[in-house]
Short mmCIF file of C-alpha atoms in Angstrom, two decimals:
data_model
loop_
_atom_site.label_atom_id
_atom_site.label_comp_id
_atom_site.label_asym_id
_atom_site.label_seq_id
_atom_site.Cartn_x
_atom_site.Cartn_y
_atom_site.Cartn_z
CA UNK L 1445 25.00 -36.01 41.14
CA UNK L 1446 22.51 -34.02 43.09
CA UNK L 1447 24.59 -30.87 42.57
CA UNK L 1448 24.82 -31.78 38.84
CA UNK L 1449 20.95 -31.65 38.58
CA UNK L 1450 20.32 -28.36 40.40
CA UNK L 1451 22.72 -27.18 38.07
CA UNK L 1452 20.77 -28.64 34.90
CA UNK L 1453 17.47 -27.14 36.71
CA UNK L 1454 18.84 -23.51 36.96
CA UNK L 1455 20.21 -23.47 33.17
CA UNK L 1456 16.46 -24.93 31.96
CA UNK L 1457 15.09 -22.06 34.36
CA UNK L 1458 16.89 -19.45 33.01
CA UNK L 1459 16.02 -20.45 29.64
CA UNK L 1460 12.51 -20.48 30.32
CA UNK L 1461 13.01 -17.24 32.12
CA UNK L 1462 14.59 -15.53 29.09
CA UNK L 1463 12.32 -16.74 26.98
CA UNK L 1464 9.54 -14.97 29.13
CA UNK L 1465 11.09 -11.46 29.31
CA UNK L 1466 11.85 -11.45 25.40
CA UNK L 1467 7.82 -12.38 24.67
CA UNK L 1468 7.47 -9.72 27.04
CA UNK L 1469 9.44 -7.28 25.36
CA UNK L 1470 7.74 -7.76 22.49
CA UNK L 1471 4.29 -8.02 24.05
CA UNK L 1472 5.30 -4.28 25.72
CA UNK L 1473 6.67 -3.34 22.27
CA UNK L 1474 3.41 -4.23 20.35
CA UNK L 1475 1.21 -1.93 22.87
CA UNK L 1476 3.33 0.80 22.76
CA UNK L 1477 3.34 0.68 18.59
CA UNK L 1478 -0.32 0.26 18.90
CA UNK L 1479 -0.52 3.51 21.75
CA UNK L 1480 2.09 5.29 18.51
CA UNK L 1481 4.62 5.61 20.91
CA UNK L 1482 6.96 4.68 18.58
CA UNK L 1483 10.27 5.14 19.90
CA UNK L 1484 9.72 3.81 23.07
CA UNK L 1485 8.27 0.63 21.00
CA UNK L 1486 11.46 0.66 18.73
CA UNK L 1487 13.27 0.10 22.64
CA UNK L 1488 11.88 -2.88 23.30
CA UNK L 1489 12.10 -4.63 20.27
CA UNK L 1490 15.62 -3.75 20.24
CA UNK L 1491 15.49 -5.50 23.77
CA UNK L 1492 13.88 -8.62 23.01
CA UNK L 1493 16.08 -9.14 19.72
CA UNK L 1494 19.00 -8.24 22.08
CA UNK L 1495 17.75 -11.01 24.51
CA UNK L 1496 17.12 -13.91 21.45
CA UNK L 1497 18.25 -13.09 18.17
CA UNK L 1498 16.09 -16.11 16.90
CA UNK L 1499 13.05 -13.88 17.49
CA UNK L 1500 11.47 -13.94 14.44
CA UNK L 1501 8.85 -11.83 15.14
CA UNK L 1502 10.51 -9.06 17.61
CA UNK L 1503 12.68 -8.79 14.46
CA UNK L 1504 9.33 -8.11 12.20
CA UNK L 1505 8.02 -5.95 14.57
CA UNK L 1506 10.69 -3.56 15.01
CA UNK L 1507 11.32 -3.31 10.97
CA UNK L 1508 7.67 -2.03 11.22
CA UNK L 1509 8.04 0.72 13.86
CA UNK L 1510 11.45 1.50 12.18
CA UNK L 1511 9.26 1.88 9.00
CA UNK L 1512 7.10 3.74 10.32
CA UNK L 1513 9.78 5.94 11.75
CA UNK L 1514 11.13 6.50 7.89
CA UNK L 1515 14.29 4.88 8.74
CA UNK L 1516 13.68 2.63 5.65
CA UNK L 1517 16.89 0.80 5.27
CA UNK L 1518 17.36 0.05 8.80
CA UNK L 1519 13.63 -1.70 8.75
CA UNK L 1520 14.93 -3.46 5.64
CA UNK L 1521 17.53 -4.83 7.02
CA UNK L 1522 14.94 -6.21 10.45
CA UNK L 1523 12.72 -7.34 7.53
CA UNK L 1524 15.73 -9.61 6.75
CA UNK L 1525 16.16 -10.83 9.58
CA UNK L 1526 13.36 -12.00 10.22
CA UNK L 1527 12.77 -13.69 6.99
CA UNK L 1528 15.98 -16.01 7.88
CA UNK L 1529 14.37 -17.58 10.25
CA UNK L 1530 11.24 -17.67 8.66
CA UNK L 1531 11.05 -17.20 5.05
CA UNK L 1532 7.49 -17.74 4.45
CA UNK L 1533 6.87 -14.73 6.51
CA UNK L 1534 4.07 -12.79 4.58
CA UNK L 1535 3.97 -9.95 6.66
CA UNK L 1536 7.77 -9.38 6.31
CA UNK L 1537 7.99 -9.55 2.71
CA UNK L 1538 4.79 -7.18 2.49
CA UNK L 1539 7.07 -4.72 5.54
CA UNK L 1540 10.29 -5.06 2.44
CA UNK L 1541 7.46 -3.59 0.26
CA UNK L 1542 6.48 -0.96 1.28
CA UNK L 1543 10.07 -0.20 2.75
CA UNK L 1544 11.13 -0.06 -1.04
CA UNK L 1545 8.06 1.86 -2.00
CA UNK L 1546 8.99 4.40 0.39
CA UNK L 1547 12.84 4.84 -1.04
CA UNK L 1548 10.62 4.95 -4.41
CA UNK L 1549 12.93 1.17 -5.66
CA UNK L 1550 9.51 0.39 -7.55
CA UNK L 1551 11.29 -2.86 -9.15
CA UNK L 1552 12.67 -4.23 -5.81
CA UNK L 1553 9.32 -3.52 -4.01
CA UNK L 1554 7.33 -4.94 -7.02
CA UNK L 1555 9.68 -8.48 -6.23
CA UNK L 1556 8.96 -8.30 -2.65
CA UNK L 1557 5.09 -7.41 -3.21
CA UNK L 1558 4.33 -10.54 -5.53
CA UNK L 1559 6.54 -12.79 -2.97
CA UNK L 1560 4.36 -11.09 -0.18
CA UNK L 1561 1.01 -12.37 -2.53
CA UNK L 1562 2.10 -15.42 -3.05
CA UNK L 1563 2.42 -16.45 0.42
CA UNK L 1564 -0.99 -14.90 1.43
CA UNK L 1565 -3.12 -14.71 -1.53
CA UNK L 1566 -6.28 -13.99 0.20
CA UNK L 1567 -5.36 -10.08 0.78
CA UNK L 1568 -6.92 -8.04 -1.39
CA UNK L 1569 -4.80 -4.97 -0.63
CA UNK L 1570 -1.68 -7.07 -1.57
CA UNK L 1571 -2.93 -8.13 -5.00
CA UNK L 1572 -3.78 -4.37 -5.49
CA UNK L 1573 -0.19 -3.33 -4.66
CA UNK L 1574 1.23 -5.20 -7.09
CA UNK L 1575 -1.13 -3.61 -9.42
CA UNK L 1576 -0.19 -0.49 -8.38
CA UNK L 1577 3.35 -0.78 -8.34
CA UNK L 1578 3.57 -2.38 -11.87
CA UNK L 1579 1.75 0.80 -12.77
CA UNK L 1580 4.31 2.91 -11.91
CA UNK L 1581 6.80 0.51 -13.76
CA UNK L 1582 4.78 1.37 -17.00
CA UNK L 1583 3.76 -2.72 -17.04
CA UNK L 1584 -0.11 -1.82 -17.27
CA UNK L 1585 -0.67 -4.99 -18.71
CA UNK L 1586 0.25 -6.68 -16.04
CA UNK L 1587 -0.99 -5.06 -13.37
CA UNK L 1588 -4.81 -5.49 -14.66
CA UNK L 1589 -4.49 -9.21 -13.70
CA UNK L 1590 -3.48 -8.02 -10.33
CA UNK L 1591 -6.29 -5.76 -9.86
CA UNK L 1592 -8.51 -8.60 -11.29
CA UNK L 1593 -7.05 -10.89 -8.24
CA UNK L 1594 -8.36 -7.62 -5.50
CA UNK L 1595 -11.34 -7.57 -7.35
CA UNK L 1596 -12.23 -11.68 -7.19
CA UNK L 1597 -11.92 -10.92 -3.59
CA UNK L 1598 -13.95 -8.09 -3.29
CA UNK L 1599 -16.28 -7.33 -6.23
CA UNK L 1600 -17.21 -4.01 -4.71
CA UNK L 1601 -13.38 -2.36 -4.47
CA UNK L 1602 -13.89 0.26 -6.53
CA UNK L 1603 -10.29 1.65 -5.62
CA UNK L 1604 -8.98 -1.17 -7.50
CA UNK L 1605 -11.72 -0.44 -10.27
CA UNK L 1606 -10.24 2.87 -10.62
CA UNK L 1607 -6.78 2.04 -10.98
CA UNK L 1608 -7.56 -0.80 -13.44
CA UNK L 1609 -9.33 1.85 -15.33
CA UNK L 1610 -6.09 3.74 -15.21
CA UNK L 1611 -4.20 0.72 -16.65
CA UNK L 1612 -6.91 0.70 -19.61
CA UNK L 1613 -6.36 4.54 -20.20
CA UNK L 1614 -2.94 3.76 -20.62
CA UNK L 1615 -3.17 0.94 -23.01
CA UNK L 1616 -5.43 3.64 -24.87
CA UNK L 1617 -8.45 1.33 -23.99
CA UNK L 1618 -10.87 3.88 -23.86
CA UNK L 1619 -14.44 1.97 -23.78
CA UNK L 1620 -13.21 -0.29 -21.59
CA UNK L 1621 -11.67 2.18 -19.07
CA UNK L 1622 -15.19 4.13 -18.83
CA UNK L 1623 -16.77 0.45 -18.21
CA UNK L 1624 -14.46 0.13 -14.92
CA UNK L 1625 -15.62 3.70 -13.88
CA UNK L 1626 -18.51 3.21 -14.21
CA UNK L 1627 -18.28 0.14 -12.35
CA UNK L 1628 -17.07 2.26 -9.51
CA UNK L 1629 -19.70 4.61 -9.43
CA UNK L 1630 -22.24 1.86 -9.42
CA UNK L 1631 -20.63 0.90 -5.98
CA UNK L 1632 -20.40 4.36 -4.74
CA UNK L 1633 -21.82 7.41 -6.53
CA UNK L 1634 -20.01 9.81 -4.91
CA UNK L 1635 -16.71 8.40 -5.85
CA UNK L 1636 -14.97 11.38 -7.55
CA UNK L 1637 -12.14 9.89 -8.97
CA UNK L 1638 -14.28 7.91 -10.76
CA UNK L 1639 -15.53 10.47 -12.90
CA UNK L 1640 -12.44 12.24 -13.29
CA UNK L 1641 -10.85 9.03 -14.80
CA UNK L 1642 -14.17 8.59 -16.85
CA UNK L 1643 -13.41 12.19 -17.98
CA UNK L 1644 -9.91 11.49 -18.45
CA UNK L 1645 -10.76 8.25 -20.75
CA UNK L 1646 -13.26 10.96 -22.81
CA UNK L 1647 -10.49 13.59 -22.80
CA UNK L 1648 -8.08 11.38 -24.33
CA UNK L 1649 -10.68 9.54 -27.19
CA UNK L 1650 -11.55 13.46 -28.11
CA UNK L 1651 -14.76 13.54 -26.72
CA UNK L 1652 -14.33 16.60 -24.94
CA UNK L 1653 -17.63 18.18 -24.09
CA UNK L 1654 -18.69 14.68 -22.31
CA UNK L 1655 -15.29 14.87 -20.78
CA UNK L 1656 -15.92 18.50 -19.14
CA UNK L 1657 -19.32 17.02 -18.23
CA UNK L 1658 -17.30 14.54 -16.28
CA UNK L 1659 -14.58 16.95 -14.85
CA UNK L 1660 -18.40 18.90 -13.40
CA UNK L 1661 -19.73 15.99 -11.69
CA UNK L 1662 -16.28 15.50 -9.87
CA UNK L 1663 -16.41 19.40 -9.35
CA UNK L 1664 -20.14 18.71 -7.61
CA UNK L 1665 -19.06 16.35 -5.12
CA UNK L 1666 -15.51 18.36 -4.12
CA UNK L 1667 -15.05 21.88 -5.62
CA UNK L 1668 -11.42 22.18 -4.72
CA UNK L 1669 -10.77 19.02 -5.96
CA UNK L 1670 -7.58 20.17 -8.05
CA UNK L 1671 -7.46 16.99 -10.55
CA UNK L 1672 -10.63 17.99 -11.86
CA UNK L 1673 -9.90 21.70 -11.53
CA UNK L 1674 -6.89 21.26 -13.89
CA UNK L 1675 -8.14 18.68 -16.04
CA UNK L 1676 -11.34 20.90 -16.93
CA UNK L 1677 -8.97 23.79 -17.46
CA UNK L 1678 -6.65 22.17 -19.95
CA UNK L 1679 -10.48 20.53 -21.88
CA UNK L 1680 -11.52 24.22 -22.22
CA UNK L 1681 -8.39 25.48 -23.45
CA UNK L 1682 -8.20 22.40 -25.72
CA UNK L 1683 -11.88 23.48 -26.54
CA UNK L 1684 -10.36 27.34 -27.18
CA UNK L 1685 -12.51 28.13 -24.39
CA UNK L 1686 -9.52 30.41 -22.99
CA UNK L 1687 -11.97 32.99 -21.07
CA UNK L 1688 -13.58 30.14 -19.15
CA UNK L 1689 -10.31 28.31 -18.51
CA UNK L 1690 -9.00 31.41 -16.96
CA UNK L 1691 -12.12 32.31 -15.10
CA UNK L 1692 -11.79 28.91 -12.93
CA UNK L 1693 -8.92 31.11 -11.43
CA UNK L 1694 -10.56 33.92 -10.38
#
């Protein structure tokens, strides 16, 4: 009997022991991702998954650094693993994200992004994804109640102003478009891509000389700013202005 329980007290040791060196795997993992010594980080979150596949968040760690490495469909696949043995995991379904973003699967990532938001709905950058990526699914729509959520949480995120004025230009919502840039501009004045998308929004109702006048102010702030640049060109040659188009190349 006394043999049986120094054998039951080395097993619970070793468990305990294991369990130690896989946190600190991942604990040696996390600083080196945070130092970006990436591959080195990738190495010991391969060790502490190695050491306890049950892991969960080794697994989530290690899709990150592989994300960040570009290997995108290995770090999908760590995503996954994770999420089996937790599938509330925000931060992996946010990692599947922008994974799919990266290998440019808008409609997979869009999926993963609203799953991501509905788990953690107090990010405002996550309601803005989904805003953007419905954008570049053509669902403008949609995505203006997702900027709309970014914006409840932060009244002065004029990036998510912008992009819900982009939505608007797109809908051929003129008026209100200019309303969300000018929004933007009320929370920073020297936001330029406000007042190219105000100038944008003017371009496209045909009011071009208050469009230029917009594509100038952008011009002000950043002179190679090459959105503005081109958009002023193609207003002036709209305008039959072809000497002064031209002359912004000289």
């Amino acid at each position: 009997m006394k043999l049986l329980g120094i054998l039951v007290c080395i097993i619970i040791f070793s468990g305990i022991c294991a369990a130690e060196e896989t946190e600190y795997f991942d604990w040696k993992g996390s600083q080196l991702y945070a130092a970006k010594n990436y591959t080195d980080a990738l190495a010991y979150f391969n060790q502490a998954v190695a050491q306890d596949p049950n892991y969960a968040s080794a697994w989530l760690h290690k899709g990150d650094t592989e994300r960040v490495l570009k290997d995108y469909n290995v770090s999908l696949q760590s995503y996954y693993n994770a999420l089996q043995l937790d599938g509330n995991n925000a931060a992996a379904w946010s990692g599947i994200a922008d994974s799919y973003m990266a290998l440019q699967s808008y409609s997979n990532a869009s999926i993963a992004a609203s799953k991501a938001t509905e788990l953690n709905n107090k990010s405002k950058s996550f309601w803005y994804r989904e805003g953007y990526l419905l954008q570049l699914l053509e669902m403008y729509e949609e995505s203006l109640a997702k900027y709309d959520g970014a914006i409840a949480l932060d009244p002065n995120y004029k990036e998510a102003l912008y992009m819900k004025g982009i939505s608007q230009i797109a809908m051929s919502n003129y008026d209100d478009a200019e309303a969300l840039f000018d929004q933007a501009l009320e929370i920073d004045p020297n936001y330029k891509q406000a007042y190219l998308g105000k100038g944008l929004a003017l371009h496209a109702d045909g009011k071009l000389v208050e469009a230029q006048q917009e594509y100038d102010k952008a011009l002000e702030i950043d002179p190679a700013y090459s959105h503005a640049l081109i958009s002023k060109m193609h207003v002036l040659l709209v305008m039959k202005m072809p000497r002064e188009a031209v002359g912004m190349l000289i």
